[in-house]
CSV table of C-alpha atoms in Angstrom, one decimal:
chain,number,residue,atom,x,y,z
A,185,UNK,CA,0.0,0.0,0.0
A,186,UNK,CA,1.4,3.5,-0.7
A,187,UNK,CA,1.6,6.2,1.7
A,188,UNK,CA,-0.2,8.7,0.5
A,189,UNK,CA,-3.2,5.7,0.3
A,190,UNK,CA,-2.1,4.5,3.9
A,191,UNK,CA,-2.2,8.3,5.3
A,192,UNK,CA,-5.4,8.9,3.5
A,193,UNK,CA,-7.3,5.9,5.2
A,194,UNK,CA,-6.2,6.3,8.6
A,195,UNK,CA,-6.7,10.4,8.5
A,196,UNK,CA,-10.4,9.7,7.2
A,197,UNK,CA,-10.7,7.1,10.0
A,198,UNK,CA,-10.0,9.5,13.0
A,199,UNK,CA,-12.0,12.3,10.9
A,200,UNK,CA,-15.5,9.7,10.4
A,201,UNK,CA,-15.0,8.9,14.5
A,202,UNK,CA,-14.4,12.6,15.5
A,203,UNK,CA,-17.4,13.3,12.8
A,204,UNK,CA,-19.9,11.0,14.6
A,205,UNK,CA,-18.8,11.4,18.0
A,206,UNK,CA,-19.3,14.9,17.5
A,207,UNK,CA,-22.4,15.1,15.9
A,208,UNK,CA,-26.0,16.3,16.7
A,209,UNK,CA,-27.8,15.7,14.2
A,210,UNK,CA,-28.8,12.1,12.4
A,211,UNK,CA,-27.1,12.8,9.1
A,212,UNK,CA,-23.9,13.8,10.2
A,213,UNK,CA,-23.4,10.5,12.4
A,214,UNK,CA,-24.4,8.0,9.6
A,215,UNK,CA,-22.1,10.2,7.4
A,216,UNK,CA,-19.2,9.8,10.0
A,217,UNK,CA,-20.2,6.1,10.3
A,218,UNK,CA,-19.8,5.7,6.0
A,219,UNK,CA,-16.5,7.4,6.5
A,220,UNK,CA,-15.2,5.4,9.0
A,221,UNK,CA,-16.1,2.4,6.8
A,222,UNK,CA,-15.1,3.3,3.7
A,223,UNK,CA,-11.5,4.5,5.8
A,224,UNK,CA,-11.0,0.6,6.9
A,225,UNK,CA,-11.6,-1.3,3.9
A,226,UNK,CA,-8.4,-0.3,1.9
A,227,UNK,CA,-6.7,-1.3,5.4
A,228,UNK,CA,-8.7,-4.8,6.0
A,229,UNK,CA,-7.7,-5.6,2.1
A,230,UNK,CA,-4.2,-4.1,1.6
A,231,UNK,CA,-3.0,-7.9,1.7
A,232,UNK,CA,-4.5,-8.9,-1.1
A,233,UNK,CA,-4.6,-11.9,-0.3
A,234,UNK,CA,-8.6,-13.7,-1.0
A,235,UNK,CA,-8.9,-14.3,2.8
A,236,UNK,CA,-8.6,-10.4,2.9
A,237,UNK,CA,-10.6,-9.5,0.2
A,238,UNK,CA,-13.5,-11.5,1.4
A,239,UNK,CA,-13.3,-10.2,5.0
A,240,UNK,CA,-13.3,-6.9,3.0
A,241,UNK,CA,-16.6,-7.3,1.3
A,242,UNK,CA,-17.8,-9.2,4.3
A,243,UNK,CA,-17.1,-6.2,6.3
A,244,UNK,CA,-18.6,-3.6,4.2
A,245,UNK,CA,-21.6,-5.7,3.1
A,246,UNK,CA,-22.2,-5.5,7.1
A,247,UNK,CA,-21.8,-2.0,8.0
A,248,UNK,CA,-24.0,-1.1,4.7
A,249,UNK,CA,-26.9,-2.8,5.9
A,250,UNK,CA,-26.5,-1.5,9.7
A,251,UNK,CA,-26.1,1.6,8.3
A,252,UNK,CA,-28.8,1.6,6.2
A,253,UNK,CA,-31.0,0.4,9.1
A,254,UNK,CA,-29.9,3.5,11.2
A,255,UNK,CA,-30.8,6.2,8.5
A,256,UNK,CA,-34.2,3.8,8.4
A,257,UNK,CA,-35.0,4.1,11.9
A,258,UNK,CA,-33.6,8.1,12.3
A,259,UNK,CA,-36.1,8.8,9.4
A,260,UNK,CA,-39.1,6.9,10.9
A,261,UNK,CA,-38.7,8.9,14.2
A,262,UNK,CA,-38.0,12.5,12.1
A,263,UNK,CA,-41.7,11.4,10.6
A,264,UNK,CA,-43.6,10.7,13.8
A,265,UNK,CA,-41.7,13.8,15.8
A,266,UNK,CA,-40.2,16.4,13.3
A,267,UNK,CA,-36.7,16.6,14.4
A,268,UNK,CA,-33.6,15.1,13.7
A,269,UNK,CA,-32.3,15.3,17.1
A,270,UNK,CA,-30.1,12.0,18.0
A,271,UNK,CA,-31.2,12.7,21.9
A,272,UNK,CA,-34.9,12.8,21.0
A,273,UNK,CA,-35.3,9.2,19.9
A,274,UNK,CA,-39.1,8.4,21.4
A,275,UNK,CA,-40.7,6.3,18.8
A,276,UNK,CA,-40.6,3.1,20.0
A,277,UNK,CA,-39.9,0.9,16.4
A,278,UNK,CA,-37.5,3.5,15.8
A,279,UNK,CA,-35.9,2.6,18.6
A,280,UNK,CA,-35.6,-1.6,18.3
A,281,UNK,CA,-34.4,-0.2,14.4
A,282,UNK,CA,-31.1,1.6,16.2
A,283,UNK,CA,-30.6,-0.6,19.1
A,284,UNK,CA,-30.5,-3.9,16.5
A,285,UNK,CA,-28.3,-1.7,13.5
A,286,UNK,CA,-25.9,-0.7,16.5
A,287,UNK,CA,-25.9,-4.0,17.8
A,288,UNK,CA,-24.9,-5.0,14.0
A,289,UNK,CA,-22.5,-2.1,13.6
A,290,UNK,CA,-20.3,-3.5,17.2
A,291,UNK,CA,-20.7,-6.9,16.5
A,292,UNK,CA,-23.1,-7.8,19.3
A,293,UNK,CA,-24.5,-11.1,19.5
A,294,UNK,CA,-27.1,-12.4,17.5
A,295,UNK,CA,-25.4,-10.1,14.5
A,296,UNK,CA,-21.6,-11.5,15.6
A,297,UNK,CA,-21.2,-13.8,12.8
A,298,UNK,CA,-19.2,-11.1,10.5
A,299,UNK,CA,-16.9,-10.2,13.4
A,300,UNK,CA,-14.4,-13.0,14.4
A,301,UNK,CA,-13.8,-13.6,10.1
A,302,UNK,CA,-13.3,-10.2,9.1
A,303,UNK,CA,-11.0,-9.9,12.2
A,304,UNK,CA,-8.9,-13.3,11.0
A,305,UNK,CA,-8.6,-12.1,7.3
A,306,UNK,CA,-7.3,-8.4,8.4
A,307,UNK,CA,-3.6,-7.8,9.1
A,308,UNK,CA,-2.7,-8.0,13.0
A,309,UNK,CA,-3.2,-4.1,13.5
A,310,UNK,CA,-5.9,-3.2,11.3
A,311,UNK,CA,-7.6,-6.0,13.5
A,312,UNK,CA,-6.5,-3.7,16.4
A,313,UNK,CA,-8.5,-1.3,14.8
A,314,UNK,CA,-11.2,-2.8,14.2
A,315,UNK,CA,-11.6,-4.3,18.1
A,316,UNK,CA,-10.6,-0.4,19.1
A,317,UNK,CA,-11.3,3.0,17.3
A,318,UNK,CA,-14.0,1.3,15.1
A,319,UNK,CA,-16.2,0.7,18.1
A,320,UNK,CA,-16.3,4.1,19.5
A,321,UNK,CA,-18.6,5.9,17.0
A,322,UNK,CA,-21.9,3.2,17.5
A,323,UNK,CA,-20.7,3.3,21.6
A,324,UNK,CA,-21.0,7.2,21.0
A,325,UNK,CA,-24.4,6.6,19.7
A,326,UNK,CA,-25.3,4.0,22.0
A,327,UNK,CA,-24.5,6.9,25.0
A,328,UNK,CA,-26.6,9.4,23.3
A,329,UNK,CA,-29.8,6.8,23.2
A,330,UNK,CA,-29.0,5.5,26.0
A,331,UNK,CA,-32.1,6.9,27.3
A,332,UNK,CA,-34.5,6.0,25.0
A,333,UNK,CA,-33.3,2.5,24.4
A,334,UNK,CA,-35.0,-1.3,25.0
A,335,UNK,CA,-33.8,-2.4,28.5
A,336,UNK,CA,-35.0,-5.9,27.6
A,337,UNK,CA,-33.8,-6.1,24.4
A,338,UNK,CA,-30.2,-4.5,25.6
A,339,UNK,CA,-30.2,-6.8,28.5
A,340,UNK,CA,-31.0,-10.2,26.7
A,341,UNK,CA,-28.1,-9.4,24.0
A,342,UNK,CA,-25.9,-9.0,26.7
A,343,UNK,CA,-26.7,-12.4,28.4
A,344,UNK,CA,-26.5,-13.6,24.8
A,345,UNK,CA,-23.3,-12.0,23.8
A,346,UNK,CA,-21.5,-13.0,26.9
A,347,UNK,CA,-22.2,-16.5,26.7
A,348,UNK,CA,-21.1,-17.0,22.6
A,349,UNK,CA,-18.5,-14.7,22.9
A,350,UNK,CA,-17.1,-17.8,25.8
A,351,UNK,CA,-18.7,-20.7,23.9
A,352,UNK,CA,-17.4,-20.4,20.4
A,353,UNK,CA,-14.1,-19.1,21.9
A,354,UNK,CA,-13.2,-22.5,23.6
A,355,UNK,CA,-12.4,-24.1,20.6
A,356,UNK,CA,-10.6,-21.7,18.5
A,357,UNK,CA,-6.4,-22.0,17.5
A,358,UNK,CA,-6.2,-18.3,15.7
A,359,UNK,CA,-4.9,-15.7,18.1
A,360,UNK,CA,-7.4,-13.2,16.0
A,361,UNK,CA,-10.6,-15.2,16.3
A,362,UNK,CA,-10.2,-15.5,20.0
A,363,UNK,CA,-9.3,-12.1,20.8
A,364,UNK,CA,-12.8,-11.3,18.3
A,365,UNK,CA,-14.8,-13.8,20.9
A,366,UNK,CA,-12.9,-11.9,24.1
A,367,UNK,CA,-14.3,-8.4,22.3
A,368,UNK,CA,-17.9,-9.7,21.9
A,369,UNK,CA,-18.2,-10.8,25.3
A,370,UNK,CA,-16.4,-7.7,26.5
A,371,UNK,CA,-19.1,-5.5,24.5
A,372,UNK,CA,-22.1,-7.7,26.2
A,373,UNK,CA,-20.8,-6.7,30.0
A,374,UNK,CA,-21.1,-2.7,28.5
A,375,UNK,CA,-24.3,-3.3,26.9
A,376,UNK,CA,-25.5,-4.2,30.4
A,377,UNK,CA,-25.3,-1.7,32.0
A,378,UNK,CA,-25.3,1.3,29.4
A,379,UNK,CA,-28.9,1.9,30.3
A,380,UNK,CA,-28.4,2.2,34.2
A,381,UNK,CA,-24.9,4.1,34.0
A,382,UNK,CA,-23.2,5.2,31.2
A,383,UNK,CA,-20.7,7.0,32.5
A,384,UNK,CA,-19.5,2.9,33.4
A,385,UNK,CA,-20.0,1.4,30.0
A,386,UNK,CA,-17.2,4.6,28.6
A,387,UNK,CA,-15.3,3.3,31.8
A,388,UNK,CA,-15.5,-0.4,30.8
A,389,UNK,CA,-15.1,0.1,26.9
A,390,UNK,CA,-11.4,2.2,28.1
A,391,UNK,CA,-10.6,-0.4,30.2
A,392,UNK,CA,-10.7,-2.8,27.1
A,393,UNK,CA,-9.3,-0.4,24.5
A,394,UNK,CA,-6.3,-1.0,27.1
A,395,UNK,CA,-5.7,-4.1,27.6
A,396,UNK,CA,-6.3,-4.9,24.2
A,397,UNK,CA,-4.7,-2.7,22.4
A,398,UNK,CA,-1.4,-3.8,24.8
A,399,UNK,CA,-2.0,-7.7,23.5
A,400,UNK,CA,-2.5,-7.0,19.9
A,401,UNK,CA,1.0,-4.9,20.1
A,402,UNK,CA,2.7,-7.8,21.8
A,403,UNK,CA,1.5,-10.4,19.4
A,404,UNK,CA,2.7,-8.1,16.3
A,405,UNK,CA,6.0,-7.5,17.8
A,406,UNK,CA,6.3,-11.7,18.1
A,407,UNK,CA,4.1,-12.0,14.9
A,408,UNK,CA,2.3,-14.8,16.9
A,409,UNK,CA,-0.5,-15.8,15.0
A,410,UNK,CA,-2.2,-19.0,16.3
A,411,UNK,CA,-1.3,-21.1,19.3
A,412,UNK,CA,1.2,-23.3,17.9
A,413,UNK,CA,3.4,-20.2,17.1
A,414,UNK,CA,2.5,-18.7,20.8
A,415,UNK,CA,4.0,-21.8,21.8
A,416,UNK,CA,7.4,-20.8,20.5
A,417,UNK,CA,7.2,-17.1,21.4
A,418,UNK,CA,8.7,-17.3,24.8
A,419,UNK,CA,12.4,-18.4,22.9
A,420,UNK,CA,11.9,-14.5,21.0
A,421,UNK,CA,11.0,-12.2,23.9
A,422,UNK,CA,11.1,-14.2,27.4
A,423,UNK,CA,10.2,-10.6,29.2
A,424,UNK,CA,7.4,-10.0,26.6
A,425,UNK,CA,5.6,-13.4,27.2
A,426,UNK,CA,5.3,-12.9,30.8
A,427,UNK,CA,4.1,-9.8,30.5
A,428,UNK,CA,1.5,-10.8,28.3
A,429,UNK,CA,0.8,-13.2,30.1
A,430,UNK,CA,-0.5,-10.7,33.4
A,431,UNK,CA,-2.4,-8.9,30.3
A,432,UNK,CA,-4.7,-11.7,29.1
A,433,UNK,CA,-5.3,-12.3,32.8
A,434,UNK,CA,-6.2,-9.1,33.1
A,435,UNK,CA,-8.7,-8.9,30.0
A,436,UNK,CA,-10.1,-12.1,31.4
A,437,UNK,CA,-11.1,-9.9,34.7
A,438,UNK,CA,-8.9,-11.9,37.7
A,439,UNK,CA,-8.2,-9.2,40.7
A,440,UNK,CA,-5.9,-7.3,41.3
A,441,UNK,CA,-5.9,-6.2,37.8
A,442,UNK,CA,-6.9,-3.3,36.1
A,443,UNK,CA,-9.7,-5.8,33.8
A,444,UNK,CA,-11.6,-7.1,37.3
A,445,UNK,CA,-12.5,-2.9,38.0
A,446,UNK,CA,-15.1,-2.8,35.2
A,447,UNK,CA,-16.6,-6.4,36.0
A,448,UNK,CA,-16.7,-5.6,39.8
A,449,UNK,CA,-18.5,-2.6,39.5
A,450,UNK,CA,-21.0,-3.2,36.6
A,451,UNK,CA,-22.3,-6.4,38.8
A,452,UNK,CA,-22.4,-3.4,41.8
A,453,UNK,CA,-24.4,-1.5,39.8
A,454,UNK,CA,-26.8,-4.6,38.4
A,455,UNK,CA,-27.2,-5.6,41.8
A,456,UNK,CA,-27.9,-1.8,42.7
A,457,UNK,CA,-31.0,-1.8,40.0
A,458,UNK,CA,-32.4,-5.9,41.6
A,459,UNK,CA,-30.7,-7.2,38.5
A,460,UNK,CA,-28.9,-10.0,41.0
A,461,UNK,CA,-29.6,-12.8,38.2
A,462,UNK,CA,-28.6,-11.1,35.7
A,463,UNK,CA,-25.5,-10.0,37.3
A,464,UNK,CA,-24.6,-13.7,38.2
A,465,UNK,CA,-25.6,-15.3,34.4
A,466,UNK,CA,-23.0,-13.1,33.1
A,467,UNK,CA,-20.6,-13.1,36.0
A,468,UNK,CA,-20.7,-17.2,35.5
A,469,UNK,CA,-21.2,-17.1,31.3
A,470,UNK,CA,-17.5,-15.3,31.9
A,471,UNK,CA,-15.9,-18.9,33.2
A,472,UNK,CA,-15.8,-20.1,29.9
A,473,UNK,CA,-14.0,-16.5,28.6
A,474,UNK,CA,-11.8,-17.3,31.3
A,475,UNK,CA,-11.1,-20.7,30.1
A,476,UNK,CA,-9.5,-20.0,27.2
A,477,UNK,CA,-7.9,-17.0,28.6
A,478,UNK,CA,-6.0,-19.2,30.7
A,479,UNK,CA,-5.3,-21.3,27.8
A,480,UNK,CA,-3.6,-18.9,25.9
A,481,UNK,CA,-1.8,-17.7,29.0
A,482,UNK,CA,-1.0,-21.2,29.4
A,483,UNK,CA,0.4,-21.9,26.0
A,484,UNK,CA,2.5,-18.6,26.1
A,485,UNK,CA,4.2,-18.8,29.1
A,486,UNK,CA,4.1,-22.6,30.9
A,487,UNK,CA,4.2,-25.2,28.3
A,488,UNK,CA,7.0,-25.9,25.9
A,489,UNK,CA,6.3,-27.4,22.4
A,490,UNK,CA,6.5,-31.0,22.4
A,491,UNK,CA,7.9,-31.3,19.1
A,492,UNK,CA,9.6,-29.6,16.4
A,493,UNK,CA,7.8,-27.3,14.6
A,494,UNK,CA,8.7,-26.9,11.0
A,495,UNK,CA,9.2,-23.0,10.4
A,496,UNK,CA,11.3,-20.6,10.6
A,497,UNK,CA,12.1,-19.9,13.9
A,498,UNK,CA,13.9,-16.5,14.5
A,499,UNK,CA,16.4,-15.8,17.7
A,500,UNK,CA,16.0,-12.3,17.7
A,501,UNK,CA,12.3,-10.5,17.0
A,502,UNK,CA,12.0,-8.6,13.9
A,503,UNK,CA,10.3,-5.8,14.9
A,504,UNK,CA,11.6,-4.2,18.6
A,505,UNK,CA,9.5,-3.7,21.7
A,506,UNK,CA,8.6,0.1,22.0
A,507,UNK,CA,8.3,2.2,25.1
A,508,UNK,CA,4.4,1.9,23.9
A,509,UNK,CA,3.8,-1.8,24.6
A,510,UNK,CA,5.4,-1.3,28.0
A,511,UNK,CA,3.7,1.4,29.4
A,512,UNK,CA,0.7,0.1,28.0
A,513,UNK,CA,1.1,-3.6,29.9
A,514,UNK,CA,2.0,-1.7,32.4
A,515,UNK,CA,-1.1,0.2,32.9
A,516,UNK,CA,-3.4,-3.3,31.8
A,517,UNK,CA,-2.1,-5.0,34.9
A,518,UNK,CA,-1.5,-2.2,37.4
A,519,UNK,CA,-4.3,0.6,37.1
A,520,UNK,CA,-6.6,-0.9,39.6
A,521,UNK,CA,-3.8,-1.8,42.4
A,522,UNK,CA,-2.1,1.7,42.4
C-alpha cells in the first residue's frame, strides 16, 4: 500500500470517528459512520490476499446494511416527531431499528457472525482497529440513546453476547478469532449496564481499548499468529511473554488487575438496579472466557512445544518492543492496584 493511500485511510478514520462522536444531528453520524467504513476497507484488504478480500466485502456488506437500518430508523422517528435530534429518539420501532443496527454495527451477539472472520482475514493491526477506534462511533451513539433504548432487548443481548463470545471461543487455534470472541463478550458486559450508567460502559469500553490494544502490540511484535506459534514465542521475547501473560489475565477480569475494575463494578451497579440474576448469568457465562484466557496464558508462558515445529524460527524478533507496549502492559495490569 502506498503512503499517500495508507495516510489517507487512517486520516479519514479518525475524521469519520471525530465526525460521529461529535455530531447532533442524524445525518452527520451515519455520514461519520460511511466514513469510517469506507476508511478501513483499503486497510482490512491491503494484503490482497482472497482471505482479505472476502473479509473486506464481508465487512462492508455488514456496516452497509447497519447503516442503512440506522438512517431507516432516524427517518421513521423524524416522521412521527419532526426533528432530527439523535437525543430525542421516542418512537418506540424507531428505537428496536437503532438498538438492532448498533448491535450489527459492534458486532453484538445475534449479528456477531461477520466479526471474528473479518478480524482473522485483516492484518494484526488493522484488526486492532477494528476491536478499538472502530467501536467508539456506535458506543458514541449507543451513549446518546441510552435513554430512550430497550432495557429488555439490551439486557438479553448481553446475556447472549456474553455466553457465545465464551462458547465459540473455547475451541478456537487463531490468536485473532479468539481475541474477536474476548471483544464480543467484553461489549455484552457494557451493553448491560449502558442503560443504568453510562458513565460505566465509557469506563468499561477504556478499560478494554487497554488491555487490548497492549496484546495485539505484543502479538505483532512476536508475529504470533495462532497457538502453535505462541508456543514458540517465549524463545523471542522471554520478558514480553510474561508480560503478556499478566495482560490476558487481566482482559479475562482476575483481581488485582486493572480488567476485574469494570466487571466488579457493573455487577455493583446490576445488583444496585435488583438485577442480582442477571448480574450472576453473566458473571458465570464469563468462566468459559476465562477458560480460554487461561489457555492462551497457558500456552505462552508454561508449556514448551512437544515437538519440532517446521518453520522458521527466529532468535532475535524482527520488529523491537517500544516504550508503547510497556507502558501500555503496564497500565493493563497495574491501574486498579495503584
Amino acid at each position: 500500500m502506498s503512503p499517500h493511500t495508507s495516510l489517507i485511510s487512517t486520516l479519514s478514520l479518525f475524521l469519520g470517528t471525530a465526525l460521529t462522536i461529535s455530531s447532533n444531528h442524524w445525518i452527520t453520524a451515519w455520514m461519520g459512520l460511511e466514513i469510517n467504513t469506507l476508511a478501513i476497507i483499503p486497510l482490512i484488504s491491503k494484503s490482497h490476499h482472497p482471505r482479505a478480500i472476502e473479509a473486506s466485502i464481508k465487512y462492508f456488506l455488514t456496516q452497509a446494511a447497519a447503516s442503512t437500518i440506522i438512517l431507516f430508523s432516524s427517518t421513521i422517528n423524524a416522521w412521527s416527531t419532526g426533528q432530527w435530534d439523535i437525543t430525542q429518539l421516542t418512537h418506540p420501532t424507531a428505537c428496536s431499528l437503532l438498538t438492532s443496527a448498533i448491535a450489527m454495527k459492534l458486532g453484538l451477539a445475534p449479528f456477531h457472525f461477520w466479526f471474528p472472520e473479518v478480524l482473522q482475514g485483516s492484518p494484526l493491526i488493522t484488526a486492532l482497529l477494528l476491536s478499538t477506534v472502530m467501536k467508539f462511533p456506535p458506543i458514541a451513539i449507543f451513549l446518546l440513546t441510552s435513554n430512550s433504548l430497550n432495557p429488555t432487548l439490551l439486557t438479553t443481548m448481553a446475556i447472549m453476547s456474553v455466553a457465545l463470545g465464551g462458547w465459540m471461543g473455547l475451541n478456537q487455534t487463531q490468536v485473532r478469532k479468539i481475541l474477536a470472541f474476548s471483544s464480543i463478550a467484553h461489549l455484552g458486559w457494557m451493553t448491560s449496564i449502558i442503560i443504568f450508567n453510562p458513565k460505566l460502559a465509557l469506563l468499561t469500553f477504556y478499560v478494554y481499548i487497554l488491555i487490548t490494544t497492549a496484546i495485539f502490540l505484543s502479538v505483532n511484535t512476536t508475529n504470533s499468529l495462532s497457538l502453535s506459534t505462541v508456543m514458540t514465542s517465549w524463545t523471542k521475547t522471554p520478558p514480553l511473554n510474561a508480560a503478556l501473560m499478566l495482560t490476558l489475565l487481566s482482559l479475562a477480569g482476575l483481581p488485582p488487575l486493572s480488567g476485574f475494575l469494570p466487571k466488579w463494578l457493573i455487577i455493583q451497579e446490576l445488583t444496585k438496579q435488583e438485577m442480582a440474576a442477571t448480574a450472576t448469568i453473566i458473571a458465570l457465562l464469563s468462566l468459559l472466557s476465562l477458560f480460554f484466557y487461561l489457555r492462551l496464558t497457558y500456552y505462552s508462558t508454561i508449556t514448551m512445544p512437544p515437538n519440532a515445529i517446521n518453520h522458521m524460527k527466529l532468535w532475535r524478533p524482527s520488529k523491537p518492543m517500544t516504550p508503547a507496549i510497556a507502558i501500555l502492559m503496564t497500565l493493563s495490569s497495574t491501574l486498579l492496584p495503584l
